[in-house]
XYZ file of C-alpha atoms in Angstrom:
672
model
C 0.000 0.000 0.000
C 1.242 3.514 -0.827
C 1.116 5.278 2.550
C 2.278 8.602 1.108
C 0.834 12.080 0.559
C 0.359 11.604 -3.159
C 1.148 9.127 -5.903
C 2.118 10.323 -9.365
C 1.012 7.862 -12.046
C 2.961 8.330 -15.283
C 1.216 8.035 -18.651
C 0.094 4.435 -19.206
C -0.447 2.994 -22.671
C -1.364 -0.696 -22.474
C -2.543 -3.472 -20.173
C -2.427 -7.227 -19.952
C -2.162 -10.033 -17.449
C -4.065 -11.648 -14.605
C -5.558 -9.980 -11.537
C -6.595 -11.861 -8.395
C -9.237 -9.841 -6.567
C -9.439 -9.342 -2.809
C -12.557 -10.633 -1.072
C -15.794 -8.691 -1.331
C -16.227 -6.069 1.387
C -20.015 -6.464 1.327
C -19.792 -10.222 1.747
C -16.884 -10.147 4.214
C -18.539 -7.953 6.843
C -21.899 -9.677 6.484
C -20.273 -13.083 6.929
C -18.273 -11.902 9.951
C -21.403 -10.690 11.719
C -23.429 -13.773 10.802
C -20.629 -16.038 12.024
C -20.500 -14.120 15.317
C -24.271 -14.458 15.815
C -24.385 -18.177 14.967
C -24.241 -21.366 16.960
C -20.901 -23.113 16.399
C -17.705 -21.923 14.784
C -17.351 -20.747 11.188
C -14.193 -20.991 9.101
C -13.990 -18.090 6.635
C -11.691 -18.378 3.617
C -10.572 -15.510 1.363
C -11.834 -12.846 3.767
C -10.979 -9.310 2.687
C -8.162 -7.786 4.741
C -8.924 -4.061 4.759
C -9.766 -1.136 7.026
C -13.478 -1.970 7.013
C -13.060 -5.625 7.929
C -10.475 -4.795 10.586
C -12.884 -2.493 12.424
C -15.582 -5.175 12.266
C -13.180 -7.803 13.605
C -12.103 -5.486 16.422
C -15.711 -4.735 17.316
C -16.641 -8.423 17.436
C -13.604 -9.145 19.586
C -14.568 -6.322 21.956
C -18.011 -7.905 22.223
C -16.505 -11.182 23.447
C -16.360 -13.115 20.184
C -13.305 -15.416 19.979
C -11.499 -15.204 16.643
C -8.589 -17.441 15.631
C -6.372 -17.494 12.563
C -5.973 -20.919 11.000
C -3.519 -22.229 8.435
C -3.966 -21.174 4.833
C -5.310 -17.748 5.731
C -8.602 -19.121 7.080
C -10.229 -17.204 9.928
C -12.209 -19.119 12.554
C -15.014 -17.216 14.276
C -16.518 -18.833 17.378
C -20.181 -17.845 17.321
C -21.937 -16.357 20.335
C -25.219 -18.060 19.470
C -27.227 -14.923 20.188
C -25.695 -14.503 23.652
C -24.200 -11.244 24.891
C -21.126 -11.951 27.045
C -20.109 -8.277 27.074
C -22.905 -5.938 28.196
C -21.111 -2.581 27.840
C -18.640 -1.414 25.215
C -17.627 1.617 23.163
C -16.958 0.625 19.547
C -15.102 2.767 17.001
C -16.087 1.823 13.443
C -14.103 4.264 11.300
C -15.974 4.997 8.071
C -17.292 1.453 7.599
C -20.988 1.632 6.770
C -21.055 -2.167 6.401
C -20.053 -2.356 10.080
C -21.931 0.630 11.549
C -25.407 -0.127 10.188
C -25.608 -3.921 10.901
C -23.965 -3.603 14.334
C -26.385 -0.816 15.224
C -29.347 -3.090 14.557
C -27.869 -6.206 16.166
C -26.707 -4.440 19.322
C -29.942 -2.443 19.671
C -31.879 -5.723 19.767
C -29.392 -7.587 21.967
C -29.089 -4.730 24.460
C -32.895 -4.619 24.693
C -33.321 -8.356 25.254
C -30.277 -8.907 27.502
C -29.892 -5.540 29.202
C -26.803 -3.802 27.873
C -25.503 -0.469 26.653
C -23.202 0.255 23.730
C -21.734 3.352 22.146
C -20.939 3.360 18.429
C -18.858 6.064 16.762
C -16.648 6.627 13.733
C -14.603 9.232 11.932
C -16.047 12.666 11.214
C -17.452 11.606 7.817
C -19.305 8.675 9.398
C -21.020 11.168 11.706
C -22.262 12.954 8.561
C -23.759 9.804 7.000
C -27.489 9.469 7.790
C -28.734 6.591 9.887
C -32.057 8.098 10.994
C -34.212 5.689 8.978
C -32.638 2.716 10.721
C -32.881 4.431 14.112
C -36.599 5.106 13.541
C -37.221 1.471 12.582
C -35.493 0.242 15.743
C -37.444 2.681 17.900
C -40.672 1.219 16.452
C -39.647 -2.042 18.116
C -39.131 -0.309 21.446
C -35.331 -0.294 21.327
C -33.560 2.458 23.235
C -31.485 4.293 20.602
C -30.054 7.760 21.216
C -28.173 9.928 18.714
C -25.634 11.573 21.013
C -24.666 14.213 18.476
C -27.003 15.324 15.713
C -30.364 13.549 15.578
C -30.421 10.986 12.759
C -26.642 10.550 12.610
C -23.948 8.679 14.551
C -22.544 8.581 17.175
C -25.159 6.413 18.855
C -25.995 5.029 22.280
C -27.823 1.690 22.135
C -29.709 0.330 25.152
C -30.072 1.716 28.660
C -28.674 -1.201 30.637
C -32.021 -2.854 31.384
C -33.913 -5.548 29.499
C -37.243 -4.663 27.920
C -39.988 -6.258 25.865
C -39.937 -5.582 22.119
C -43.014 -4.895 20.000
C -42.914 -7.598 17.321
C -46.649 -7.695 16.595
C -46.653 -4.975 13.983
C -44.621 -4.737 10.755
C -41.448 -2.700 11.049
C -41.443 0.096 8.503
C -38.159 1.290 6.997
C -37.425 3.589 4.087
C -35.695 1.942 1.152
C -34.809 4.952 -0.991
C -31.745 6.279 0.905
C -29.575 3.244 1.549
C -30.174 -0.481 1.240
C -27.875 -0.968 4.243
C -30.752 -0.038 6.597
C -32.847 -2.960 5.357
C -29.799 -5.239 5.340
C -29.115 -4.310 8.973
C -32.654 -5.269 10.013
C -32.590 -8.509 8.031
C -29.329 -9.529 9.707
C -30.503 -8.639 13.225
C -34.168 -9.605 13.466
C -33.679 -13.406 13.353
C -32.257 -12.930 16.872
C -35.748 -12.092 18.177
C -38.002 -14.214 15.942
C -38.224 -17.129 18.376
C -42.013 -17.030 18.956
C -43.516 -15.274 15.947
C -42.882 -14.134 12.387
C -41.231 -10.742 12.155
C -42.290 -8.569 9.224
C -40.439 -5.694 7.558
C -42.286 -3.344 5.224
C -40.205 -1.185 2.889
C -41.503 2.346 2.406
C -40.851 3.844 -1.011
C -38.689 2.410 -3.800
C -35.960 0.050 -2.614
C -32.629 1.059 -4.122
C -29.619 -1.205 -4.604
C -31.739 -4.366 -4.678
C -28.754 -6.575 -5.625
C -27.176 -5.817 -2.252
C -30.336 -7.058 -0.513
C -30.090 -10.173 -2.650
C -26.556 -10.751 -1.281
C -27.936 -10.444 2.246
C -30.762 -12.916 1.613
C -28.445 -15.495 0.054
C -25.996 -15.264 2.947
C -28.829 -15.515 5.493
C -29.861 -18.726 3.791
C -26.291 -20.079 4.074
C -26.504 -19.503 7.835
C -29.837 -21.274 8.211
C -32.360 -18.421 7.940
C -34.676 -18.431 4.908
C -36.447 -15.085 4.632
C -39.707 -14.921 2.691
C -39.700 -12.042 0.207
C -42.939 -10.569 -1.180
C -41.698 -8.516 -4.082
C -39.253 -5.914 -2.809
C -41.675 -4.331 -0.357
C -42.220 -6.982 2.352
C -39.797 -9.387 4.031
C -40.877 -12.032 6.554
C -38.461 -13.594 9.022
C -39.998 -16.950 10.007
C -40.822 -18.053 13.540
C -38.167 -20.096 15.345
C -35.338 -19.384 12.935
C -31.847 -19.533 14.367
C -28.409 -18.853 12.965
C -26.301 -21.961 12.458
C -22.761 -22.046 11.139
C -22.315 -23.482 7.631
C -18.890 -24.745 8.749
C -16.671 -23.387 5.962
C -17.588 -20.441 3.776
C -15.570 -18.821 0.982
C -15.765 -15.088 0.302
C -16.049 -14.164 -3.368
C -13.662 -11.689 -4.947
C -15.064 -8.168 -4.843
C -17.175 -7.442 -7.923
C -17.015 -3.680 -7.294
C -13.220 -3.887 -7.375
C -13.464 -5.944 -10.553
C -15.037 -2.928 -12.267
C -11.705 -1.068 -12.383
C -9.999 -3.918 -14.191
C -12.953 -4.509 -16.490
C -12.650 -0.825 -17.407
C -8.887 -1.199 -17.755
C -9.306 -3.983 -20.301
C -11.884 -1.907 -22.182
C -9.715 1.229 -22.284
C -6.165 -0.001 -22.861
C -4.677 -1.812 -25.852
C -3.281 -5.201 -24.891
C 0.389 -5.417 -23.921
C 2.175 -7.316 -26.706
C 2.161 -11.006 -25.930
C -1.018 -10.802 -23.843
C -4.676 -10.916 -24.734
C -6.025 -8.252 -22.396
C -7.021 -8.609 -18.754
C -8.078 -11.764 -16.918
C -9.804 -11.384 -13.530
C -9.892 -14.276 -11.075
C -11.957 -14.513 -7.906
C -15.331 -13.467 -9.280
C -17.212 -14.237 -12.457
C -20.539 -14.650 -14.142
C -21.913 -16.807 -11.305
C -21.275 -14.132 -8.664
C -23.988 -13.440 -6.083
C -22.957 -9.771 -6.080
C -25.100 -7.292 -7.931
C -22.102 -5.318 -9.140
C -21.234 -8.181 -11.482
C -23.839 -6.555 -13.735
C -21.205 -3.924 -14.413
C -20.215 -6.404 -17.133
C -23.441 -5.519 -18.979
C -22.722 -1.785 -18.791
C -19.126 -2.232 -19.968
C -20.346 -4.293 -22.913
C -22.765 -1.508 -23.815
C -19.776 0.832 -23.968
C -17.926 -1.550 -26.287
C -15.821 -3.829 -24.086
C -15.345 -7.414 -25.226
C -15.978 -9.620 -22.175
C -16.213 -13.364 -21.773
C -16.306 -15.324 -18.566
C -16.837 -18.383 -16.450
C -18.284 -18.926 -12.990
C -15.245 -17.471 -11.216
C -13.278 -15.722 -13.970
C -13.644 -12.866 -16.445
C -11.624 -11.980 -19.537
C -11.685 -8.463 -20.981
C -10.114 -6.810 -23.989
C -10.675 -3.578 -25.865
C -13.431 -3.709 -28.460
C -15.109 -0.563 -29.771
C -12.836 2.480 -29.706
C -13.527 5.129 -28.706
C -15.947 3.694 -26.193
C -19.649 4.226 -26.835
C -21.514 6.867 -24.831
C -24.474 5.470 -22.875
C -27.543 6.656 -20.978
C -28.063 4.219 -18.108
C -30.154 3.756 -14.959
C -27.495 2.661 -12.458
C -29.689 1.823 -9.488
C -28.584 -1.819 -9.724
C -24.834 -1.059 -9.598
C -24.460 2.013 -7.358
C -20.801 1.486 -6.390
C -19.495 0.116 -9.669
C -21.290 2.846 -11.634
C -18.613 5.293 -10.479
C -16.195 3.474 -12.786
C -18.509 4.234 -15.716
C -17.992 7.936 -15.014
C -14.281 7.590 -15.791
C -14.923 5.299 -18.767
C -17.142 8.119 -20.050
C -13.996 10.236 -20.461
C -13.002 7.880 -23.301
C -16.433 7.762 -24.990
C -17.582 9.101 -28.354
C -20.173 11.442 -26.864
C -22.024 12.395 -23.704
C -22.722 9.685 -21.110
C -25.543 10.034 -18.564
C -25.678 7.960 -15.370
C -29.088 8.107 -13.689
C -30.759 7.059 -10.434
C -27.573 7.469 -8.380
C -28.893 9.581 -5.499
C -27.300 7.139 -3.047
C -23.878 8.479 -4.165
C -24.654 11.578 -2.098
C -24.564 9.679 1.235
C -21.564 7.440 0.709
C -17.985 7.968 1.978
C -18.280 11.413 0.406
C -20.816 13.132 -1.851
C -19.729 11.071 -4.816
C -21.744 12.923 -7.444
C -20.056 16.189 -6.493
C -16.658 14.509 -6.193
C -16.780 12.800 -9.587
C -18.025 15.981 -11.248
C -15.262 18.105 -9.735
C -12.445 15.716 -10.570
C -13.664 14.973 -14.131
C -13.680 18.718 -14.806
C -10.032 18.919 -13.724
C -9.169 16.566 -16.590
C -10.964 18.757 -19.145
C -14.400 17.118 -19.232
C -17.695 18.992 -19.324
C -19.948 17.779 -16.505
C -23.539 18.407 -15.492
C -24.736 17.094 -12.155
C -28.171 16.799 -10.585
C -29.645 15.409 -7.415
C -29.587 11.873 -8.799
C -27.639 11.968 -12.068
C -24.337 12.952 -13.640
C -23.759 13.754 -17.322
C -20.189 13.664 -18.686
C -18.846 14.873 -22.026
C -15.243 13.776 -22.711
C -12.393 16.301 -22.844
C -11.560 17.836 -26.180
C -8.124 18.570 -24.715
C -6.945 16.534 -21.728
C -5.220 18.391 -18.915
C -3.030 16.984 -16.156
C -5.006 16.433 -13.002
C -4.276 16.437 -9.295
C -7.099 14.245 -8.047
C -8.453 14.997 -4.597
C -9.774 11.714 -3.219
C -11.986 12.878 -0.315
C -10.841 9.906 1.801
C -12.903 7.793 -0.614
C -11.310 4.614 -1.898
C -13.480 4.464 -5.003
C -12.574 7.979 -6.134
C -8.874 7.067 -5.933
C -9.271 3.805 -7.830
C -11.544 5.268 -10.506
C -9.264 8.138 -11.432
C -6.149 5.987 -11.678
C -7.641 4.957 -15.041
C -7.284 8.529 -16.284
C -3.551 7.820 -16.695
C -4.420 6.088 -19.992
C -5.476 9.431 -21.508
C -4.505 9.950 -25.168
C -2.639 13.180 -24.364
C -0.031 11.230 -22.392
C -0.611 13.297 -19.251
C 0.353 11.928 -15.837
C -2.204 11.839 -13.027
C -1.539 12.682 -9.388
C -3.652 10.795 -6.822
C -3.750 12.498 -3.438
C -3.858 10.299 -0.315
C -3.566 6.989 -2.219
C -3.676 5.014 1.039
C -7.439 5.593 1.206
C -7.793 2.466 -0.974
C -7.027 0.467 2.194
C -10.769 0.570 2.899
C -11.383 -2.240 0.407
C -8.283 -2.942 -1.727
C -4.995 -2.122 0.057
C -2.821 -3.370 -2.831
C -4.858 -1.756 -5.588
C -2.105 0.403 -7.086
C 0.483 -2.375 -6.934
C -2.012 -4.613 -8.738
C -2.756 -1.938 -11.335
C 0.936 -1.411 -12.079
C 1.528 -5.156 -12.363
C -0.820 -5.357 -15.390
C -0.174 -1.920 -16.932
C 2.363 -0.947 -19.559
C 4.140 2.333 -20.198
C 6.873 3.528 -22.512
C 10.303 3.315 -20.929
C 10.803 7.049 -21.312
C 7.637 7.862 -19.372
C 8.679 5.926 -16.237
C 10.507 8.539 -14.150
C 13.975 7.955 -12.720
C 15.802 9.956 -10.077
C 19.554 9.290 -9.962
C 21.532 9.868 -6.789
C 25.260 9.464 -7.408
C 28.208 10.179 -5.181
C 31.323 8.838 -3.528
C 31.546 6.133 -0.890
C 29.923 6.972 2.476
C 28.284 10.153 1.215
C 24.918 8.918 2.505
C 23.438 8.365 -0.935
C 21.948 4.996 0.039
C 20.022 6.430 2.974
C 18.926 9.442 0.942
C 17.798 7.332 -2.010
C 15.826 4.979 0.239
C 14.008 7.861 1.943
C 13.186 9.614 -1.337
C 11.882 6.356 -2.832
C 9.606 5.789 0.161
C 8.220 9.348 0.056
C 7.360 9.020 -3.649
C 6.267 5.371 -3.653
C 9.003 4.534 -6.176
C 11.119 1.429 -6.512
C 14.682 1.549 -5.202
C 17.866 0.478 -6.949
C 20.948 0.377 -4.767
C 23.628 -0.347 -7.355
C 26.277 -0.614 -4.683
C 24.254 -3.433 -3.130
C 24.294 -5.220 -6.493
C 28.099 -5.205 -6.558
C 28.250 -6.290 -2.938
C 25.684 -9.031 -3.569
C 27.703 -10.180 -6.587
C 30.783 -10.443 -4.388
C 28.812 -12.430 -1.800
C 27.426 -14.726 -4.492
C 30.957 -15.339 -5.766
C 32.166 -16.079 -2.262
C 29.250 -18.467 -1.646
C 29.951 -20.244 -4.944
C 33.679 -20.540 -4.337
C 34.480 -18.279 -7.314
C 37.652 -16.178 -7.092
C 36.963 -12.458 -7.195
C 39.533 -11.974 -9.976
C 37.879 -14.636 -12.179
C 36.190 -12.045 -14.365
C 34.205 -14.389 -16.613
C 32.807 -16.499 -13.767
C 31.907 -13.499 -11.610
C 30.194 -11.884 -14.616
C 28.093 -15.012 -15.150
C 26.948 -14.834 -11.529
C 26.158 -11.128 -11.883
C 24.038 -11.676 -14.993
C 21.617 -13.956 -13.112
C 21.891 -12.353 -9.683
C 18.605 -13.090 -7.784
C 18.582 -9.821 -5.831
C 15.561 -7.742 -4.853
C 14.817 -4.847 -2.534
C 11.893 -5.040 -0.116
C 11.605 -1.874 1.942
C 14.806 -1.599 3.976
C 15.804 -5.200 3.285
C 17.984 -6.651 0.537
C 17.326 -10.276 -0.382
C 19.700 -12.523 -2.307
C 17.422 -15.323 -3.357
C 15.515 -16.037 -0.137
C 18.422 -14.949 2.072
C 18.292 -11.595 3.869
C 21.745 -10.098 3.299
C 20.981 -6.556 4.459
C 23.442 -6.538 7.348
C 26.075 -8.618 5.561
C 26.198 -6.138 2.690
C 27.085 -3.327 5.086
C 30.194 -5.024 6.459
C 33.506 -3.369 5.597
C 34.808 -6.705 4.364
C 31.916 -6.990 1.903
C 32.589 -3.433 0.712
C 36.197 -4.342 0.044
C 35.168 -7.353 -2.040
C 32.619 -5.235 -3.939
C 35.352 -2.736 -4.785
C 37.344 -5.548 -6.393
C 34.533 -6.889 -8.577
C 33.389 -3.402 -9.585
C 36.691 -2.923 -11.421
C 35.930 -5.836 -13.764
C 34.440 -4.531 -17.067
C 32.584 -7.798 -17.745
C 30.887 -7.606 -14.353
C 29.857 -4.006 -14.924
C 28.441 -4.969 -18.316
C 26.525 -7.900 -16.844
C 24.987 -5.717 -14.142
C 24.076 -2.963 -16.612
C 21.051 -4.851 -17.995
C 20.009 -5.917 -14.505
C 20.025 -2.314 -13.325
C 17.921 -1.194 -16.285
C 15.294 -3.822 -15.371
C 14.596 -2.004 -12.101
C 12.895 0.795 -14.062
C 9.307 -0.148 -13.284
C 6.031 1.623 -12.584
C 5.423 4.024 -10.992
C 9.081 5.164 -10.932
C 12.612 4.505 -9.712
C 15.187 6.090 -7.445
C 18.612 4.779 -8.475
C 21.549 5.104 -6.106
C 25.123 4.513 -7.176
C 28.299 5.981 -8.577
C 27.385 6.028 -12.260
C 23.576 6.031 -12.353
C 23.325 9.439 -14.004
C 26.339 9.107 -16.270
C 26.106 5.511 -17.532
C 22.927 3.662 -16.560
C 20.204 6.332 -16.838
C 21.820 9.253 -18.685
C 18.403 10.647 -19.728
C 16.968 10.700 -16.182
C 15.034 13.944 -15.552
C 16.714 14.506 -12.178
C 20.308 13.683 -11.284
C 21.698 14.505 -7.885
C 25.393 14.296 -7.053
C 25.654 13.882 -3.303
C 28.942 14.614 -1.629
C 30.615 15.595 1.615
C 34.189 16.030 2.709
C 36.251 12.873 3.236
C 36.610 13.795 6.896
C 32.837 14.138 7.336
C 32.189 10.851 5.556
C 34.806 9.054 7.666
C 33.236 10.378 10.853
C 29.765 9.203 9.763
C 31.067 5.760 8.888
C 32.887 5.580 12.230
C 29.738 6.449 14.191
C 27.714 3.961 12.179
C 30.130 1.113 12.872
C 30.486 1.935 16.564
C 26.693 2.083 16.988
C 26.500 -1.481 15.661
C 29.147 -2.698 18.078
C 31.863 -3.022 15.440
C 35.476 -2.024 16.096
C 36.616 0.941 14.016
C 39.529 3.361 13.702
C 38.648 6.750 12.237
C 42.143 7.323 10.799
C 42.021 3.990 8.983
C 38.538 4.783 7.694
C 39.641 8.179 6.402
C 42.633 6.669 4.609
C 40.465 3.948 3.095
C 37.940 6.506 1.812
C 40.644 8.606 0.191
C 42.095 5.528 -1.493
C 38.671 4.524 -2.776
C 37.936 8.040 -4.021
C 41.222 8.082 -5.924
C 40.589 4.660 -7.433
C 36.951 5.410 -8.355
C 37.673 8.775 -9.969
C 40.614 7.516 -12.041
C 39.378 4.108 -13.190
C 39.399 3.648 -16.957
C 35.788 2.452 -17.222
C 33.025 4.794 -15.986
C 35.101 6.883 -13.571
C 33.189 8.487 -10.712
C 32.148 12.023 -11.634
C 28.987 14.128 -11.633
C 26.832 14.031 -14.755
C 27.019 17.297 -16.672
C 23.410 18.139 -15.765
C 23.560 16.843 -12.178
C 22.602 19.069 -9.258
C 25.288 19.170 -6.586
C 24.158 18.508 -3.022
C 26.846 18.888 -0.356
C 25.313 17.386 2.753
C 28.278 17.976 5.077
C 26.136 20.256 7.259
C 22.688 18.838 6.430
C 20.516 16.313 8.220
C 19.009 13.428 6.288
C 15.579 15.104 6.395
C 16.993 18.363 5.025
C 18.655 16.479 2.182
C 15.439 14.554 1.445
C 13.371 17.736 1.333
C 15.842 19.387 -1.043
C 15.688 16.457 -3.468
C 11.879 16.380 -3.270
C 11.740 20.109 -4.049
C 13.982 19.610 -7.056
C 11.859 16.690 -8.198
C 8.597 18.570 -7.803
C 9.981 21.348 -9.986
C 10.527 18.860 -12.845
C 6.912 17.598 -12.881
C 3.822 19.025 -14.536
C 2.404 19.372 -11.018
C 5.021 21.933 -9.960
C 2.345 24.577 -9.387
C 0.427 22.289 -6.990
């Protein structure tokens, strides 16, 4: 996950490969609650790991539900069987509507029948999302529900600590035209109190998002409760029903998340050697309503085929076809259509989307604002949005409103025909449902080599370029190439293989197939963590020997080039800007006096408990500097267009900020 302020996505031009979807958020949180309410334990496979499921898991744990992790990623939930072992608790539910609404209903009923009191709260946006219709329905039953802030909105206080009799004789009336989650919450909770009579729910007004209610009904049936549905206006929970664990249940891949990759396959030409995008984890047999996004994408021209648990997408009609569509059946996935509309041959209208207004943000306003930034003409109404594609695309800094779907939707704007990059603010908001979304997107997206940005940080030994490069890469979400580590790893590989360091041909063969990769602060050689070993002075001495061998340098050249991957690269070394990436848009030559570098190295070694002599270190650095600057092949020197950064008197943070300022000035977002 990119836990950074913003993520710059360079221009993308193709797509191809296979995507494995995370579990459905809607199914995951429903299944967690049902498992907690059931008799017996439930093993849940393929559960979504995201912000929303984590808050649900924490809430269930706080309520006394025992949860155990099993082998193979399976989660075992020991059901409470309708009991209430914890009678008082304060639960924080973030911005998870799929946790707040169902827990409100379940705990309102349980606190009334068992005598308890619970407080439910979330982030500021959750306290702006209406819940009054659900509160009113629960009050009809006689539940004690107080809105402790603004009436009709969280935070809530459920129960007053004493048991009371509920009114189950009359139908419970709930509005259906604001959010289907209110009805879902009642359907999930009311089987807890249907022991002696049928419980009836009447829906007032048109029920929106019916496919989400269908998910709820199918999952209820899996847990032993078969609700009788009379059209979409009356639901009857039968007398004597009781939740029973199904034993093992698998969570489908998220169909809403599939929409971004369906759109990707429709928008982008296939990467050579691939045949478009394949999605695994959900398919044409999905119980999720958002799978009907397939129909909308086909209307716009996408070529889509599929099986029960797999979809295959490739670009068909181009440009895409403009559509006029009632989106009541796919409220979340319809947001993706708004970005597909940017690539259409005319004006697209998405109707019956009033529920967008009460989601994680006002999504109609958000999509309109951000589409306009890219050059589109947009008209918005209370329940519709109308989008005319840009005649001239402009670069966009996308504000994401702490809304995961806004961030994921607008990543697709990076395929614009003008070749403009896209900046996504607060990319970590995707953690709500798809923490690895951007990594997954980049794994199946193509870009021209020239459009993938590279920052080169060159400099002499012990100048601090490794630390600086690592920090800059983390702040930008870029990959890291520590070329010095490659030479050190080559020396280690030679040592491990019994190859003499002066055997140029054999060492070069090892270098050409060096299985090295960087994972955060760690360096792995194959499956071996060699991070600390690479930093030893003895390893540095061996690396200095192999770096003088022209065949080794040639072998590592291609390997270094392969690190240039989306979304960008920070390359640290002694010849990154002069030899490996001479066309890099930013080259920094980092230096400090030999005395300052020797002192830093001395402190570093002493802090790790290693013996060190500062005079010996200083002499060694001067010898290395002389050797590196006078070697015949690729001598150490600044690139002609490199920016000099003397960090003798600077902290690491000051050096990082200077490089980030320089980098910002090279981008099209420099005015941001």
